[in-house]
GROMACS .gro file of C-alpha atoms in nm:
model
  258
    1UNK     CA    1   0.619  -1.453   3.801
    2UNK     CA    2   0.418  -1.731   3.600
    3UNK     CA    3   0.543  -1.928   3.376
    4UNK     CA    4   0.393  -1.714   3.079
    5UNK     CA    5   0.519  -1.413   3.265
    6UNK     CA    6   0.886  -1.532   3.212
    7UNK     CA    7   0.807  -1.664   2.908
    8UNK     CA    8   0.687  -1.336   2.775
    9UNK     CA    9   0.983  -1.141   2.940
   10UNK     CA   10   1.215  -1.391   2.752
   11UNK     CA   11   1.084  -1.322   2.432
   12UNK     CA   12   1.076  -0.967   2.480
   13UNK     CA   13   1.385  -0.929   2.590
   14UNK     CA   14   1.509  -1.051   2.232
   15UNK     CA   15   1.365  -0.785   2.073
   16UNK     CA   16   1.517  -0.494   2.243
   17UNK     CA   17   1.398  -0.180   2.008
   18UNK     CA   18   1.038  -0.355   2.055
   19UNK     CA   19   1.104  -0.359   2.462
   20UNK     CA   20   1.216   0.021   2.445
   21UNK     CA   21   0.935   0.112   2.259
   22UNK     CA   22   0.655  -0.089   2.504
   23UNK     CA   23   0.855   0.105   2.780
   24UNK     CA   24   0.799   0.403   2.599
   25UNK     CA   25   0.390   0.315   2.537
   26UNK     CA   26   0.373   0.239   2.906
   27UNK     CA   27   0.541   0.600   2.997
   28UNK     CA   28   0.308   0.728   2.797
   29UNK     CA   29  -0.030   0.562   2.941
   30UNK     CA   30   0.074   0.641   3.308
   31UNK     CA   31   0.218   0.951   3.224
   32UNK     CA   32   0.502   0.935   3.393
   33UNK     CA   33   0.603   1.294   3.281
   34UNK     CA   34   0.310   1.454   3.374
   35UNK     CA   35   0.351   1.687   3.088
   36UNK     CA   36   0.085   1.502   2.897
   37UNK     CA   37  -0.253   1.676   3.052
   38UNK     CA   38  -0.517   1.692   2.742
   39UNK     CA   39  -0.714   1.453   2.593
   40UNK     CA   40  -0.601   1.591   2.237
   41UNK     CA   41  -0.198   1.579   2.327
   42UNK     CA   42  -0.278   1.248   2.427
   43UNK     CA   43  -0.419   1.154   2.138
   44UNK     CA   44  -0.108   1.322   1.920
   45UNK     CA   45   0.172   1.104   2.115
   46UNK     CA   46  -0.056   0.826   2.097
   47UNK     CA   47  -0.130   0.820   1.709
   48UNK     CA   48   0.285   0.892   1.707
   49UNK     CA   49   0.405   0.598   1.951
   50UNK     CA   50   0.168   0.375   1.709
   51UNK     CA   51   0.361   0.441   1.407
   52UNK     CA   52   0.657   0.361   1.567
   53UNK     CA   53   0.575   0.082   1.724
   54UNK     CA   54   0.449  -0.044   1.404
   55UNK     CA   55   0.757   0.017   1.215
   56UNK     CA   56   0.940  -0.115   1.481
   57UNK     CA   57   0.752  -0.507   1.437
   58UNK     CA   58   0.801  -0.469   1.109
   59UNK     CA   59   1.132  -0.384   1.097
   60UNK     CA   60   1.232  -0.687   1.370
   61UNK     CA   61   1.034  -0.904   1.166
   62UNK     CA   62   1.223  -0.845   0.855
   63UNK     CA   63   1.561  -0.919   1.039
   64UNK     CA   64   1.396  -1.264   1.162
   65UNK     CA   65   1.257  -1.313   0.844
   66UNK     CA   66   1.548  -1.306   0.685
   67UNK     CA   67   1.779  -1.516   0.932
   68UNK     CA   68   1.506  -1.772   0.913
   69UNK     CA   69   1.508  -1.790   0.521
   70UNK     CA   70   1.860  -1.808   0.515
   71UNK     CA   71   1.861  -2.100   0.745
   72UNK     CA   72   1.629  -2.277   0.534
   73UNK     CA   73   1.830  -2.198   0.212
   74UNK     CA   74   2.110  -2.386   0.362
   75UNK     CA   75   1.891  -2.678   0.482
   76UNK     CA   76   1.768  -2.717   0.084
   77UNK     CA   77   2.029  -2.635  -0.108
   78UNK     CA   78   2.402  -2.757  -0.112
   79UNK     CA   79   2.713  -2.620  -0.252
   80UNK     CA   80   2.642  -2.280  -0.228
   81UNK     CA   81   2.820  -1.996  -0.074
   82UNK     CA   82   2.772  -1.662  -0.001
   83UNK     CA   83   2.782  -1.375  -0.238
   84UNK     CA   84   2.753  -1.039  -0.089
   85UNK     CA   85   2.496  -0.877   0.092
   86UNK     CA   86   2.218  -0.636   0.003
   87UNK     CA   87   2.006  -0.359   0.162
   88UNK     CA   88   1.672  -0.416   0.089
   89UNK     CA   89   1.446  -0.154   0.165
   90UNK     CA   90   1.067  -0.141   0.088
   91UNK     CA   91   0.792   0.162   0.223
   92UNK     CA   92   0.511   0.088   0.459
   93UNK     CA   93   0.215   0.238   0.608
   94UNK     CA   94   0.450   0.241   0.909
   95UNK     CA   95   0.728   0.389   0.706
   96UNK     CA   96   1.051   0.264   0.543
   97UNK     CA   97   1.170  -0.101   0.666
   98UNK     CA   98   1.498  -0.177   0.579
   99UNK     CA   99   1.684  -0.542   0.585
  100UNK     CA  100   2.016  -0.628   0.473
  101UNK     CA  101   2.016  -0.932   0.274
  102UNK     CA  102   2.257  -1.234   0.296
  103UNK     CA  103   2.318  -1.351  -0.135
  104UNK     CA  104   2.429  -1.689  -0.203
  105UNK     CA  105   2.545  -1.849  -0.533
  106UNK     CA  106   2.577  -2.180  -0.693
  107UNK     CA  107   2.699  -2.228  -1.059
  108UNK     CA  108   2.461  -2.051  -1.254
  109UNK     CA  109   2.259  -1.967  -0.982
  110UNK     CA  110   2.240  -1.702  -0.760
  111UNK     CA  111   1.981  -1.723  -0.427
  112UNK     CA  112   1.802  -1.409  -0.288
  113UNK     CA  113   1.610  -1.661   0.002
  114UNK     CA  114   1.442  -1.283   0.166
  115UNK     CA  115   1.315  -1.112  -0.105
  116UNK     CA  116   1.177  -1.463  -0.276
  117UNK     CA  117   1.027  -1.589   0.028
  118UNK     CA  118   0.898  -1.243   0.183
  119UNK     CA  119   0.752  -1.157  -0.202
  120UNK     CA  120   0.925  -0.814  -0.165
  121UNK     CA  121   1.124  -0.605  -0.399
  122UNK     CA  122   1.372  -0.331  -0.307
  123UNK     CA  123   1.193   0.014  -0.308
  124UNK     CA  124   0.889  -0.146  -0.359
  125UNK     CA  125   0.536  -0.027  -0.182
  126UNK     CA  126   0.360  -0.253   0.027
  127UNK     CA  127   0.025  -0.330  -0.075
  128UNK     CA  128  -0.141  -0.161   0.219
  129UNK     CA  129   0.015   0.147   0.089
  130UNK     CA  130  -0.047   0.069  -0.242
  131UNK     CA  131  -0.429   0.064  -0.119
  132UNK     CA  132  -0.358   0.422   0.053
  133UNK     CA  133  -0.183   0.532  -0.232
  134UNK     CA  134  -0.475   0.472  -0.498
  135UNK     CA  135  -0.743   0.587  -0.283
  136UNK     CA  136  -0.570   0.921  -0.225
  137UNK     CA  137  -0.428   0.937  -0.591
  138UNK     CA  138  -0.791   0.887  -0.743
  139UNK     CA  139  -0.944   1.178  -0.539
  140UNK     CA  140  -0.685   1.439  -0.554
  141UNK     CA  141  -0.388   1.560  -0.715
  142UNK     CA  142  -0.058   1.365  -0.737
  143UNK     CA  143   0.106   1.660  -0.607
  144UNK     CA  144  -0.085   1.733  -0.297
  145UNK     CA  145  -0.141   1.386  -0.191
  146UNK     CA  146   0.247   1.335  -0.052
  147UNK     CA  147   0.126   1.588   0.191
  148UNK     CA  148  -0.191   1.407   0.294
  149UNK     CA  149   0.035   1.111   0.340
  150UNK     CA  150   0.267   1.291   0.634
  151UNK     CA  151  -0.063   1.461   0.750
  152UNK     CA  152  -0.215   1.110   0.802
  153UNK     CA  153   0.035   0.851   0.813
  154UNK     CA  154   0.338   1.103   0.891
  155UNK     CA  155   0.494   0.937   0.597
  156UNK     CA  156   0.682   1.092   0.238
  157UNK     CA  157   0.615   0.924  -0.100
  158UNK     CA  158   0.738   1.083  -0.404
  159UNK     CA  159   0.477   1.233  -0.631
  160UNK     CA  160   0.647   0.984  -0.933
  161UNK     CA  161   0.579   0.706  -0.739
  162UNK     CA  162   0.223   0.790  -0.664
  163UNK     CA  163   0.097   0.837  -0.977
  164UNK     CA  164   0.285   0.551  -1.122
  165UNK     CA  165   0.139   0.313  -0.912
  166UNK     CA  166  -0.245   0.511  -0.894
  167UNK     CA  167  -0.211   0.466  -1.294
  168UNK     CA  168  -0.115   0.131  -1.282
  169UNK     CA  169  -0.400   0.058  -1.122
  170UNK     CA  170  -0.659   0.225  -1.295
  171UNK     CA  171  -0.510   0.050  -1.588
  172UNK     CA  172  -0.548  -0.305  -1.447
  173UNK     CA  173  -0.962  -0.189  -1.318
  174UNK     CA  174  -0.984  -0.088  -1.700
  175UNK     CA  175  -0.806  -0.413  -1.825
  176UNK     CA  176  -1.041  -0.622  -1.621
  177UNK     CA  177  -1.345  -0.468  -1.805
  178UNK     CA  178  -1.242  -0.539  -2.108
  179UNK     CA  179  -1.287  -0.897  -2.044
  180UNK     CA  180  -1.561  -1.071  -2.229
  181UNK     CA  181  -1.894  -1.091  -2.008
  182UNK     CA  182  -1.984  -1.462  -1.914
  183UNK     CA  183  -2.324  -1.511  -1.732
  184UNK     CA  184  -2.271  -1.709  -1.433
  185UNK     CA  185  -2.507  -2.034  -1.451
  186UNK     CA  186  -2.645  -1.944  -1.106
  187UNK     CA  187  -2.953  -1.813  -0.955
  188UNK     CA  188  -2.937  -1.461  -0.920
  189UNK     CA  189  -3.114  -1.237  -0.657
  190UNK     CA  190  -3.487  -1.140  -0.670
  191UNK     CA  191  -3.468  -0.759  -0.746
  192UNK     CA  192  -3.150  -0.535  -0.783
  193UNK     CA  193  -3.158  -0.163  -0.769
  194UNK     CA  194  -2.941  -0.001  -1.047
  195UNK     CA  195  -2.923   0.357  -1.177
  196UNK     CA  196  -2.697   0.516  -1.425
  197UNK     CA  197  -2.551   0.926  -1.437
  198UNK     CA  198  -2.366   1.096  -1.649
  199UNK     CA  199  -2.155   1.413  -1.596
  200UNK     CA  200  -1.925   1.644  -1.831
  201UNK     CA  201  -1.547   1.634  -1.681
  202UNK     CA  202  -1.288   1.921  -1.790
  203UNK     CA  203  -0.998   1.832  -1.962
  204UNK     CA  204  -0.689   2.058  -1.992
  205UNK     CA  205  -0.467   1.935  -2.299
  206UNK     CA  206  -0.114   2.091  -2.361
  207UNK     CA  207   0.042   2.213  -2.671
  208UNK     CA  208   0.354   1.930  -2.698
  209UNK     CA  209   0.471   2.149  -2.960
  210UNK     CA  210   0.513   2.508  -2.759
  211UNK     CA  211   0.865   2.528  -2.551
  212UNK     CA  212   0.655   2.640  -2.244
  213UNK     CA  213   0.400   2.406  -2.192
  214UNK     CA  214   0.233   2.632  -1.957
  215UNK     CA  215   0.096   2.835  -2.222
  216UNK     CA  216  -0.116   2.734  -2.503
  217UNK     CA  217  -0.351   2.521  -2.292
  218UNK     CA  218  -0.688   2.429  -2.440
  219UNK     CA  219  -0.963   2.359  -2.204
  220UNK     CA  220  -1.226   2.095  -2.309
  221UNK     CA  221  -1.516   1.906  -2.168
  222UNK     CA  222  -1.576   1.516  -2.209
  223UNK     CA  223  -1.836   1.292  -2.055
  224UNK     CA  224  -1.821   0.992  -1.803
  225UNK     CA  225  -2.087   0.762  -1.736
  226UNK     CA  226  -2.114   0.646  -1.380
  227UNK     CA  227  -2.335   0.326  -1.267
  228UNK     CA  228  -2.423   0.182  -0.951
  229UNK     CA  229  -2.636  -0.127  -0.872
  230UNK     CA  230  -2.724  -0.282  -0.531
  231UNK     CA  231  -2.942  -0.581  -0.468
  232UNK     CA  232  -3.278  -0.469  -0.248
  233UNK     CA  233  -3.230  -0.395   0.080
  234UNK     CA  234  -2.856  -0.401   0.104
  235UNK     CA  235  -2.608  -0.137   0.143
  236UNK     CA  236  -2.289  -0.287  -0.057
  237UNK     CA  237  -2.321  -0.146  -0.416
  238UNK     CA  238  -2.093  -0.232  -0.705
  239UNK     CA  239  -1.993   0.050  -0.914
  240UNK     CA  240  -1.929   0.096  -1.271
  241UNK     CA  241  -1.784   0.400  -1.507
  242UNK     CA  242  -1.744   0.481  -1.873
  243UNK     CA  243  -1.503   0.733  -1.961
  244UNK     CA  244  -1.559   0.870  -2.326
  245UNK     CA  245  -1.786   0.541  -2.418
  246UNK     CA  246  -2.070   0.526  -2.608
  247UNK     CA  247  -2.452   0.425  -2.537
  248UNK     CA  248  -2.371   0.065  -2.570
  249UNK     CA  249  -2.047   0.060  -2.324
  250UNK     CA  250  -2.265   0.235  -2.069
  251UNK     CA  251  -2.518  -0.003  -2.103
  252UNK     CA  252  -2.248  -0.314  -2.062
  253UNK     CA  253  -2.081  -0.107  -1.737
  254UNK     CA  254  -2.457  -0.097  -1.619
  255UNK     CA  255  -2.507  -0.470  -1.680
  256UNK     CA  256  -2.127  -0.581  -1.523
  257UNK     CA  257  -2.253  -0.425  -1.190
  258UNK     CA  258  -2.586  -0.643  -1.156
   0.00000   0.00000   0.00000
C-alpha cells in the first residue's frame, strides 16, 4: 500500500460506523448478494445506503465537533468545570443527528462550547431542511407534506413543525417587502421583460364562535397579484406577489422585481 493508502485506512478506521457503512456501499456496487438484479432495485438500495451514509458523516462529525470544541473551551477559558451533560439533537435532510454535550460552568457563567460553536439548537431544523420544508409547505398542505417528506427523503417531521417554520418564513419574505424602496445608484440593464396577473384564491373562514368548527364554514374568494420580471434574453426571473393589495402595492411588487 502507498502512503495515502495507509493513510486513508488510518483515518477510516477511526470512524468505524462510517467504515461499516463504505463496506456496506461496496457490497452493494459488486453485488455481492446477487439478489440485487434490476436497475430499479438498484436504484432503491442505492437512494437508501445514501441516506445513511449521510446521516452517518453527520452524525461522526457532530461527536468530533464536539470533542474539538470542548478542547478549545479548555484552552480559552480557566477555572471552569464541568456541569452535566446534554443530548442535543437537531433533524436533517439525512435524518435526526444526535450529540451529547459536555456543560461547563464558571461563576456566573455557564459554557455550551457545541451548540455555540456548531450554531445549533436542540430540536432545531437544519437549514437545508428548512429549505425542503418551505418549498413543500408553500405548495401543499401541512398535513400531507410529512408524507412527501418519508416518500422523498424517508424522513418524519411533525405537521406543527412544518407549518411553523413554512409561516415563519413567509412572514420574514413579507417583512422584507415592507422595506422602503431605495434605487440603487447603478446602471441598470438595457431592457427587462416584466408582466403582471392576477387570480381570485378561495378562502375558507371558520366560525370561532360554533363548538364544532367543522360546521359553519363560509367560503370566500380574494385576489392575489402575481409579477414576474426578467432582463432580455435571460432565464432567471424575480418574482413578486400581492395578496389582498391594492393597484398601487401591485404596481410597487411590479417595480421591486425590475
Amino acid at each position: 500500500l502507498s502512503s495515502d493508502d495507509m493513510s486513508f485506512t488510518e483515518r477510516l478506521n477511526r470512524h468505524p460506523e462510517l467504515k461499516a457503512r463504505m463496506k456496506s456501499i461496496l457490497d452493494l456496487t459488486e453485488n455481492t448478494q446477487g439478489d440485487v438484479i434490476k436497475a430499479d432495485d438498484a436504484e432503491k438500495q442505492t437512494i437508501k445506503a445514501v441516506r445513511q451514509l449521510g446521516n452517518d458523516i453527520l452524525q461522526d462529525w457532530g461527536n468530533h465537533r464536539s470533542a474539538s470544541s470542548e478542547a478549545q473551551l479548555r484552552k480559552e477559558e480557566t477555572g471552569i468545570e464541568g456541569n452535566g451533560k446534554k443530548k442535543v439533537v437537531w433533524h436533517t435532510t439525512y435524518g435526526d443527528v444526535t450529540v451529547i454535550e459536555q456543560i461547563f460552568r464558571k461563576k456566573g457563567q455557564q459554557f455550551r462550547p457545541f451548540i455555540d460553536s456548531a450554531c445549533v439548537r436542540n430540536r432545531s431544523c437544519s437549514l437545508p431542511l428548512q429549505r425542503v420544508l418551505v418549498d413543500f409547505g408553500a405548495d401543499h398542505a401541512f398535513a400531507g407534506v410529512s408524507e412527501k417528506l418519508e416518500e422523498h427523503y424517508g424522513i418524519y417531521i411533525g405537521t406543527s413543525t412544518i407549518q411553523k417554520i413554512t409561516e415563519h418564513h413567509g412572514h420574514k419574505m413579507h417583512e422584507q417587502e415592507k422595506v422602503a424602496l431605495v434605487t440603487p445608484n447603478i446602471e441598470g440593464c438595457a431592457i427587462q421583460v416584466g408582466e403582471i396577473d392576477g387570480c381570485m384564491i378561495p378562502i375558507v373562514s371558520i366560525n370561532e364562535n360554533e363548538e364544532d368548527k367543522r360546521k359553519k364554514k363560509t367560503l370566500g374568494w380574494k385576489e392575489t397579484r402575481l409579477s414576474l420580471t426578467h432582463e432580455q434574453d435571460s432565464v432567471t426571473p424575480k418574482f413578486g406577489v400581492v395578496f389582498q393589495g391594492s393597484v398601487d402595492d401591485a404596481g410597487q411588487s411590479l417595480l421591486n422585481t425590475a
